[in-house]
Amino acid sequence: MSLIYVLNGPNLNLLGKRQPHIYGHETLVDVEADCRKLASELGHEIRFHQSNREYEIIDWIHEAREDGAGIVINPAAFTHTSLAILDALNTFEGPVIEIHISNVHKRESFRHHSFVSHRADGVIAGLGTEGYQLGIRRVATMLKTEKKD
């Protein structure tokens, strides 16, 4: 059983309350429950975190270096600003999938650039909260492939 970290950036604690026309009505608690259920079905465990503080996300990435097999990350606004999160992700050796609930490419131009994408093995954007499940599935597939090699 591998450990997959699911990390969430700023304002995602307001999911379901903030701009539901963009982000939907599901809460982060709903997303976590769905992620836990799927991970269990796939034979994995997750650590699910959210923070509005960049340093906490970095600390969790560092923690994942020690005991995590993969990372699914929705860096939210830090996507476009954080070289520090990119640097932390660059120290992680397992698969990394970047998630965005909205289609950032249909939004303001400043949202089109992602520092995190420079490290991510894949990016899922615009599929709503279902993107988290797709990210977990992809990490699980990548981990299975690594074990075969």
mmCIF file with all atom_site columns, C-alpha atoms in Angstrom:
data_model
loop_
_atom_site.group_PDB
_atom_site.id
_atom_site.type_symbol
_atom_site.label_atom_id
_atom_site.label_alt_id
_atom_site.label_comp_id
_atom_site.label_asym_id
_atom_site.label_entity_id
_atom_site.label_seq_id
_atom_site.pdbx_PDB_ins_code
_atom_site.Cartn_x
_atom_site.Cartn_y
_atom_site.Cartn_z
_atom_site.occupancy
_atom_site.B_iso_or_equiv
_atom_site.pdbx_formal_charge
_atom_site.auth_seq_id
_atom_site.auth_comp_id
_atom_site.auth_asym_id
_atom_site.auth_atom_id
_atom_site.pdbx_PDB_model_num
ATOM 1   C CA . MET A 1 1   ? 0.000   0.000  0.000   1.00 0.00 ? 1   MET A CA 1
ATOM 2   C CA . SER A 1 2   ? 1.584   3.254  -1.166  1.00 0.00 ? 2   SER A CA 1
ATOM 3   C CA . LEU A 1 3   ? 0.965   6.666  0.350   1.00 0.00 ? 3   LEU A CA 1
ATOM 4   C CA . ILE A 1 4   ? -0.276  9.409  -1.977  1.00 0.00 ? 4   ILE A CA 1
ATOM 5   C CA . TYR A 1 5   ? -0.281  13.005 -0.801  1.00 0.00 ? 5   TYR A CA 1
ATOM 6   C CA . VAL A 1 6   ? -3.166  15.212 -1.954  1.00 0.00 ? 6   VAL A CA 1
ATOM 7   C CA . LEU A 1 7   ? -2.165  18.832 -1.389  1.00 0.00 ? 7   LEU A CA 1
ATOM 8   C CA . ASN A 1 8   ? -4.374  21.893 -1.765  1.00 0.00 ? 8   ASN A CA 1
ATOM 9   C CA . GLY A 1 9   ? -3.397  25.540 -1.872  1.00 0.00 ? 9   GLY A CA 1
ATOM 10  C CA . PRO A 1 10  ? -4.968  28.805 -0.814  1.00 0.00 ? 10  PRO A CA 1
ATOM 11  C CA . ASN A 1 11  ? -8.713  29.406 -0.677  1.00 0.00 ? 11  ASN A CA 1
ATOM 12  C CA . LEU A 1 12  ? -9.609  25.785 -1.373  1.00 0.00 ? 12  LEU A CA 1
ATOM 13  C CA . ASN A 1 13  ? -10.903 25.632 2.198   1.00 0.00 ? 13  ASN A CA 1
ATOM 14  C CA . LEU A 1 14  ? -13.767 27.754 0.772   1.00 0.00 ? 14  LEU A CA 1
ATOM 15  C CA . LEU A 1 15  ? -14.604 25.251 -1.957  1.00 0.00 ? 15  LEU A CA 1
ATOM 16  C CA . GLY A 1 16  ? -18.375 25.033 -2.363  1.00 0.00 ? 16  GLY A CA 1
ATOM 17  C CA . LYS A 1 17  ? -18.825 28.539 -0.931  1.00 0.00 ? 17  LYS A CA 1
ATOM 18  C CA . ARG A 1 18  ? -16.500 30.642 -3.077  1.00 0.00 ? 18  ARG A CA 1
ATOM 19  C CA . GLN A 1 19  ? -17.514 31.288 -6.689  1.00 0.00 ? 19  GLN A CA 1
ATOM 20  C CA . PRO A 1 20  ? -19.589 28.117 -7.094  1.00 0.00 ? 20  PRO A CA 1
ATOM 21  C CA . HIS A 1 21  ? -20.268 29.106 -10.714 1.00 0.00 ? 21  HIS A CA 1
ATOM 22  C CA . ILE A 1 22  ? -16.553 28.463 -11.339 1.00 0.00 ? 22  ILE A CA 1
ATOM 23  C CA . TYR A 1 23  ? -15.630 25.821 -8.743  1.00 0.00 ? 23  TYR A CA 1
ATOM 24  C CA . GLY A 1 24  ? -18.920 24.023 -8.131  1.00 0.00 ? 24  GLY A CA 1
ATOM 25  C CA . HIS A 1 25  ? -20.835 23.245 -4.955  1.00 0.00 ? 25  HIS A CA 1
ATOM 26  C CA . GLU A 1 26  ? -18.766 20.348 -3.599  1.00 0.00 ? 26  GLU A CA 1
ATOM 27  C CA . THR A 1 27  ? -16.765 21.143 -0.477  1.00 0.00 ? 27  THR A CA 1
ATOM 28  C CA . LEU A 1 28  ? -13.187 20.131 0.181   1.00 0.00 ? 28  LEU A CA 1
ATOM 29  C CA . VAL A 1 29  ? -14.552 17.680 2.771   1.00 0.00 ? 29  VAL A CA 1
ATOM 30  C CA . ASP A 1 30  ? -16.555 16.053 -0.061  1.00 0.00 ? 30  ASP A CA 1
ATOM 31  C CA . VAL A 1 31  ? -13.458 15.908 -2.257  1.00 0.00 ? 31  VAL A CA 1
ATOM 32  C CA . GLU A 1 32  ? -11.414 14.352 0.543   1.00 0.00 ? 32  GLU A CA 1
ATOM 33  C CA . ALA A 1 33  ? -14.044 11.660 1.148   1.00 0.00 ? 33  ALA A CA 1
ATOM 34  C CA . ASP A 1 34  ? -14.112 10.796 -2.573  1.00 0.00 ? 34  ASP A CA 1
ATOM 35  C CA . CYS A 1 35  ? -10.310 10.684 -2.702  1.00 0.00 ? 35  CYS A CA 1
ATOM 36  C CA . ARG A 1 36  ? -10.064 8.436  0.357   1.00 0.00 ? 36  ARG A CA 1
ATOM 37  C CA . LYS A 1 37  ? -12.651 6.038  -1.037  1.00 0.00 ? 37  LYS A CA 1
ATOM 38  C CA . LEU A 1 38  ? -10.949 5.775  -4.428  1.00 0.00 ? 38  LEU A CA 1
ATOM 39  C CA . ALA A 1 39  ? -7.454  5.438  -2.975  1.00 0.00 ? 39  ALA A CA 1
ATOM 40  C CA . SER A 1 40  ? -8.654  2.612  -0.757  1.00 0.00 ? 40  SER A CA 1
ATOM 41  C CA . GLU A 1 41  ? -10.272 0.859  -3.733  1.00 0.00 ? 41  GLU A CA 1
ATOM 42  C CA . LEU A 1 42  ? -6.957  1.141  -5.596  1.00 0.00 ? 42  LEU A CA 1
ATOM 43  C CA . GLY A 1 43  ? -5.007  -0.236 -2.635  1.00 0.00 ? 43  GLY A CA 1
ATOM 44  C CA . HIS A 1 44  ? -3.450  3.058  -1.579  1.00 0.00 ? 44  HIS A CA 1
ATOM 45  C CA . GLU A 1 45  ? -3.638  5.422  1.342   1.00 0.00 ? 45  GLU A CA 1
ATOM 46  C CA . ILE A 1 46  ? -3.775  9.216  1.147   1.00 0.00 ? 46  ILE A CA 1
ATOM 47  C CA . ARG A 1 47  ? -2.712  12.153 3.256   1.00 0.00 ? 47  ARG A CA 1
ATOM 48  C CA . PHE A 1 48  ? -4.993  15.052 2.443   1.00 0.00 ? 48  PHE A CA 1
ATOM 49  C CA . HIS A 1 49  ? -3.943  18.604 3.345   1.00 0.00 ? 49  HIS A CA 1
ATOM 50  C CA . GLN A 1 50  ? -4.990  22.172 2.594   1.00 0.00 ? 50  GLN A CA 1
ATOM 51  C CA . SER A 1 51  ? -3.241  25.387 3.527   1.00 0.00 ? 51  SER A CA 1
ATOM 52  C CA . ASN A 1 52  ? -3.335  29.054 2.726   1.00 0.00 ? 52  ASN A CA 1
ATOM 53  C CA . ARG A 1 53  ? 0.341   29.177 3.732   1.00 0.00 ? 53  ARG A CA 1
ATOM 54  C CA . GLU A 1 54  ? 2.999   28.420 1.158   1.00 0.00 ? 54  GLU A CA 1
ATOM 55  C CA . TYR A 1 55  ? 5.508   27.124 3.709   1.00 0.00 ? 55  TYR A CA 1
ATOM 56  C CA . GLU A 1 56  ? 3.098   24.434 4.952   1.00 0.00 ? 56  GLU A CA 1
ATOM 57  C CA . ILE A 1 57  ? 2.669   23.078 1.438   1.00 0.00 ? 57  ILE A CA 1
ATOM 58  C CA . ILE A 1 58  ? 6.455   23.017 1.065   1.00 0.00 ? 58  ILE A CA 1
ATOM 59  C CA . ASP A 1 59  ? 6.789   21.194 4.390   1.00 0.00 ? 59  ASP A CA 1
ATOM 60  C CA . TRP A 1 60  ? 4.264   18.554 3.240   1.00 0.00 ? 60  TRP A CA 1
ATOM 61  C CA . ILE A 1 61  ? 6.192   18.062 -0.006  1.00 0.00 ? 61  ILE A CA 1
ATOM 62  C CA . HIS A 1 62  ? 9.350   17.553 2.068   1.00 0.00 ? 62  HIS A CA 1
ATOM 63  C CA . GLU A 1 63  ? 7.450   15.074 4.247   1.00 0.00 ? 63  GLU A CA 1
ATOM 64  C CA . ALA A 1 64  ? 6.310   13.241 1.109   1.00 0.00 ? 64  ALA A CA 1
ATOM 65  C CA . ARG A 1 65  ? 9.979   12.783 0.140   1.00 0.00 ? 65  ARG A CA 1
ATOM 66  C CA . GLU A 1 66  ? 10.349  10.541 3.176   1.00 0.00 ? 66  GLU A CA 1
ATOM 67  C CA . ASP A 1 67  ? 7.134   8.501  3.126   1.00 0.00 ? 67  ASP A CA 1
ATOM 68  C CA . GLY A 1 68  ? 5.107   9.375  0.048   1.00 0.00 ? 68  GLY A CA 1
ATOM 69  C CA . ALA A 1 69  ? 5.001   7.550  -3.253  1.00 0.00 ? 69  ALA A CA 1
ATOM 70  C CA . GLY A 1 70  ? 3.138   10.213 -5.257  1.00 0.00 ? 70  GLY A CA 1
ATOM 71  C CA . ILE A 1 71  ? 1.670   13.696 -5.057  1.00 0.00 ? 71  ILE A CA 1
ATOM 72  C CA . VAL A 1 72  ? -1.568  15.095 -6.430  1.00 0.00 ? 72  VAL A CA 1
ATOM 73  C CA . ILE A 1 73  ? -1.438  18.853 -5.994  1.00 0.00 ? 73  ILE A CA 1
ATOM 74  C CA . ASN A 1 74  ? -3.860  21.692 -6.588  1.00 0.00 ? 74  ASN A CA 1
ATOM 75  C CA . PRO A 1 75  ? -1.586  24.618 -5.811  1.00 0.00 ? 75  PRO A CA 1
ATOM 76  C CA . ALA A 1 76  ? -4.393  27.127 -6.541  1.00 0.00 ? 76  ALA A CA 1
ATOM 77  C CA . ALA A 1 77  ? -2.988  30.674 -6.793  1.00 0.00 ? 77  ALA A CA 1
ATOM 78  C CA . PHE A 1 78  ? 0.497   29.427 -5.858  1.00 0.00 ? 78  PHE A CA 1
ATOM 79  C CA . THR A 1 79  ? 0.519   27.776 -9.293  1.00 0.00 ? 79  THR A CA 1
ATOM 80  C CA . HIS A 1 80  ? 1.315   31.121 -10.871 1.00 0.00 ? 80  HIS A CA 1
ATOM 81  C CA . THR A 1 81  ? 3.663   32.539 -8.250  1.00 0.00 ? 81  THR A CA 1
ATOM 82  C CA . SER A 1 82  ? 5.618   29.946 -6.308  1.00 0.00 ? 82  SER A CA 1
ATOM 83  C CA . LEU A 1 83  ? 9.126   29.072 -7.321  1.00 0.00 ? 83  LEU A CA 1
ATOM 84  C CA . ALA A 1 84  ? 9.519   27.689 -3.801  1.00 0.00 ? 84  ALA A CA 1
ATOM 85  C CA . ILE A 1 85  ? 6.831   25.039 -4.368  1.00 0.00 ? 85  ILE A CA 1
ATOM 86  C CA . LEU A 1 86  ? 8.417   24.173 -7.723  1.00 0.00 ? 86  LEU A CA 1
ATOM 87  C CA . ASP A 1 87  ? 11.814  23.809 -6.043  1.00 0.00 ? 87  ASP A CA 1
ATOM 88  C CA . ALA A 1 88  ? 10.313  21.553 -3.359  1.00 0.00 ? 88  ALA A CA 1
ATOM 89  C CA . LEU A 1 89  ? 8.550   19.411 -5.976  1.00 0.00 ? 89  LEU A CA 1
ATOM 90  C CA . ASN A 1 90  ? 11.842  19.084 -7.863  1.00 0.00 ? 90  ASN A CA 1
ATOM 91  C CA . THR A 1 91  ? 13.269  17.275 -4.821  1.00 0.00 ? 91  THR A CA 1
ATOM 92  C CA . PHE A 1 92  ? 10.462  14.687 -4.894  1.00 0.00 ? 92  PHE A CA 1
ATOM 93  C CA . GLU A 1 93  ? 11.233  11.563 -6.917  1.00 0.00 ? 93  GLU A CA 1
ATOM 94  C CA . GLY A 1 94  ? 7.749   10.072 -7.342  1.00 0.00 ? 94  GLY A CA 1
ATOM 95  C CA . PRO A 1 95  ? 4.974   11.010 -9.754  1.00 0.00 ? 95  PRO A CA 1
ATOM 96  C CA . VAL A 1 96  ? 3.369   14.447 -9.448  1.00 0.00 ? 96  VAL A CA 1
ATOM 97  C CA . ILE A 1 97  ? 0.003   15.335 -10.976 1.00 0.00 ? 97  ILE A CA 1
ATOM 98  C CA . GLU A 1 98  ? -1.139  18.965 -11.024 1.00 0.00 ? 98  GLU A CA 1
ATOM 99  C CA . ILE A 1 99  ? -4.886  19.579 -10.652 1.00 0.00 ? 99  ILE A CA 1
ATOM 100 C CA . HIS A 1 100 ? -7.056  22.604 -11.388 1.00 0.00 ? 100 HIS A CA 1
ATOM 101 C CA . ILE A 1 101 ? -10.802 22.482 -10.867 1.00 0.00 ? 101 ILE A CA 1
ATOM 102 C CA . SER A 1 102 ? -11.474 25.201 -13.433 1.00 0.00 ? 102 SER A CA 1
ATOM 103 C CA . ASN A 1 103 ? -10.055 25.432 -16.939 1.00 0.00 ? 103 ASN A CA 1
ATOM 104 C CA . VAL A 1 104 ? -7.332  27.965 -16.206 1.00 0.00 ? 104 VAL A CA 1
ATOM 105 C CA . HIS A 1 105 ? -6.765  28.468 -19.938 1.00 0.00 ? 105 HIS A CA 1
ATOM 106 C CA . LYS A 1 106 ? -10.251 29.947 -20.360 1.00 0.00 ? 106 LYS A CA 1
ATOM 107 C CA . ARG A 1 107 ? -9.651  32.431 -17.552 1.00 0.00 ? 107 ARG A CA 1
ATOM 108 C CA . GLU A 1 108 ? -7.464  35.502 -17.060 1.00 0.00 ? 108 GLU A CA 1
ATOM 109 C CA . SER A 1 109 ? -4.147  35.396 -18.907 1.00 0.00 ? 109 SER A CA 1
ATOM 110 C CA . PHE A 1 110 ? -2.090  35.469 -15.684 1.00 0.00 ? 110 PHE A CA 1
ATOM 111 C CA . ARG A 1 111 ? -3.586  32.047 -14.846 1.00 0.00 ? 111 ARG A CA 1
ATOM 112 C CA . HIS A 1 112 ? -2.178  30.515 -18.036 1.00 0.00 ? 112 HIS A CA 1
ATOM 113 C CA . HIS A 1 113 ? 1.343   30.167 -16.601 1.00 0.00 ? 113 HIS A CA 1
ATOM 114 C CA . SER A 1 114 ? 2.186   27.455 -14.097 1.00 0.00 ? 114 SER A CA 1
ATOM 115 C CA . PHE A 1 115 ? 5.505   27.081 -12.325 1.00 0.00 ? 115 PHE A CA 1
ATOM 116 C CA . VAL A 1 116 ? 4.318   23.699 -11.002 1.00 0.00 ? 116 VAL A CA 1
ATOM 117 C CA . SER A 1 117 ? 3.853   22.359 -14.546 1.00 0.00 ? 117 SER A CA 1
ATOM 118 C CA . HIS A 1 118 ? 7.629   22.423 -14.988 1.00 0.00 ? 118 HIS A CA 1
ATOM 119 C CA . ARG A 1 119 ? 7.765   19.460 -12.577 1.00 0.00 ? 119 ARG A CA 1
ATOM 120 C CA . ALA A 1 120 ? 4.360   17.825 -12.983 1.00 0.00 ? 120 ALA A CA 1
ATOM 121 C CA . ASP A 1 121 ? 4.155   14.539 -14.859 1.00 0.00 ? 121 ASP A CA 1
ATOM 122 C CA . GLY A 1 122 ? 0.641   15.511 -15.932 1.00 0.00 ? 122 GLY A CA 1
ATOM 123 C CA . VAL A 1 123 ? -1.858  18.342 -15.611 1.00 0.00 ? 123 VAL A CA 1
ATOM 124 C CA . ILE A 1 124 ? -5.618  18.006 -15.239 1.00 0.00 ? 124 ILE A CA 1
ATOM 125 C CA . ALA A 1 125 ? -7.625  21.203 -15.639 1.00 0.00 ? 125 ALA A CA 1
ATOM 126 C CA . GLY A 1 126 ? -11.258 22.074 -16.133 1.00 0.00 ? 126 GLY A CA 1
ATOM 127 C CA . LEU A 1 127 ? -12.808 18.753 -15.107 1.00 0.00 ? 127 LEU A CA 1
ATOM 128 C CA . GLY A 1 128 ? -14.157 20.001 -11.801 1.00 0.00 ? 128 GLY A CA 1
ATOM 129 C CA . THR A 1 129 ? -13.441 18.094 -8.633  1.00 0.00 ? 129 THR A CA 1
ATOM 130 C CA . GLU A 1 130 ? -13.431 14.871 -10.651 1.00 0.00 ? 130 GLU A CA 1
ATOM 131 C CA . GLY A 1 131 ? -9.896  15.877 -11.587 1.00 0.00 ? 131 GLY A CA 1
ATOM 132 C CA . TYR A 1 132 ? -8.740  14.759 -8.153  1.00 0.00 ? 132 TYR A CA 1
ATOM 133 C CA . GLN A 1 133 ? -9.941  11.202 -8.770  1.00 0.00 ? 133 GLN A CA 1
ATOM 134 C CA . LEU A 1 134 ? -8.332  11.207 -12.196 1.00 0.00 ? 134 LEU A CA 1
ATOM 135 C CA . GLY A 1 135 ? -5.091  12.426 -10.628 1.00 0.00 ? 135 GLY A CA 1
ATOM 136 C CA . ILE A 1 136 ? -5.147  9.670  -8.019  1.00 0.00 ? 136 ILE A CA 1
ATOM 137 C CA . ARG A 1 137 ? -5.868  7.071  -10.712 1.00 0.00 ? 137 ARG A CA 1
ATOM 138 C CA . ARG A 1 138 ? -2.947  8.339  -12.780 1.00 0.00 ? 138 ARG A CA 1
ATOM 139 C CA . VAL A 1 139 ? -0.540  8.283  -9.836  1.00 0.00 ? 139 VAL A CA 1
ATOM 140 C CA . ALA A 1 140 ? -1.683  4.736  -9.006  1.00 0.00 ? 140 ALA A CA 1
ATOM 141 C CA . THR A 1 141 ? -1.060  3.656  -12.614 1.00 0.00 ? 141 THR A CA 1
ATOM 142 C CA . MET A 1 142 ? 2.371   5.285  -12.630 1.00 0.00 ? 142 MET A CA 1
ATOM 143 C CA . LEU A 1 143 ? 3.297   3.570  -9.351  1.00 0.00 ? 143 LEU A CA 1
ATOM 144 C CA . LYS A 1 144 ? 2.184   0.199  -10.723 1.00 0.00 ? 144 LYS A CA 1
ATOM 145 C CA . THR A 1 145 ? 4.295   0.761  -13.848 1.00 0.00 ? 145 THR A CA 1
ATOM 146 C CA . GLU A 1 146 ? 7.342   1.721  -11.738 1.00 0.00 ? 146 GLU A CA 1
ATOM 147 C CA . LYS A 1 147 ? 7.069   -1.542 -9.780  1.00 0.00 ? 147 LYS A CA 1
ATOM 148 C CA . LYS A 1 148 ? 7.106   -3.564 -13.007 1.00 0.00 ? 148 LYS A CA 1
ATOM 149 C CA . ASP A 1 149 ? 10.277  -1.881 -14.267 1.00 0.00 ? 149 ASP A CA 1
#
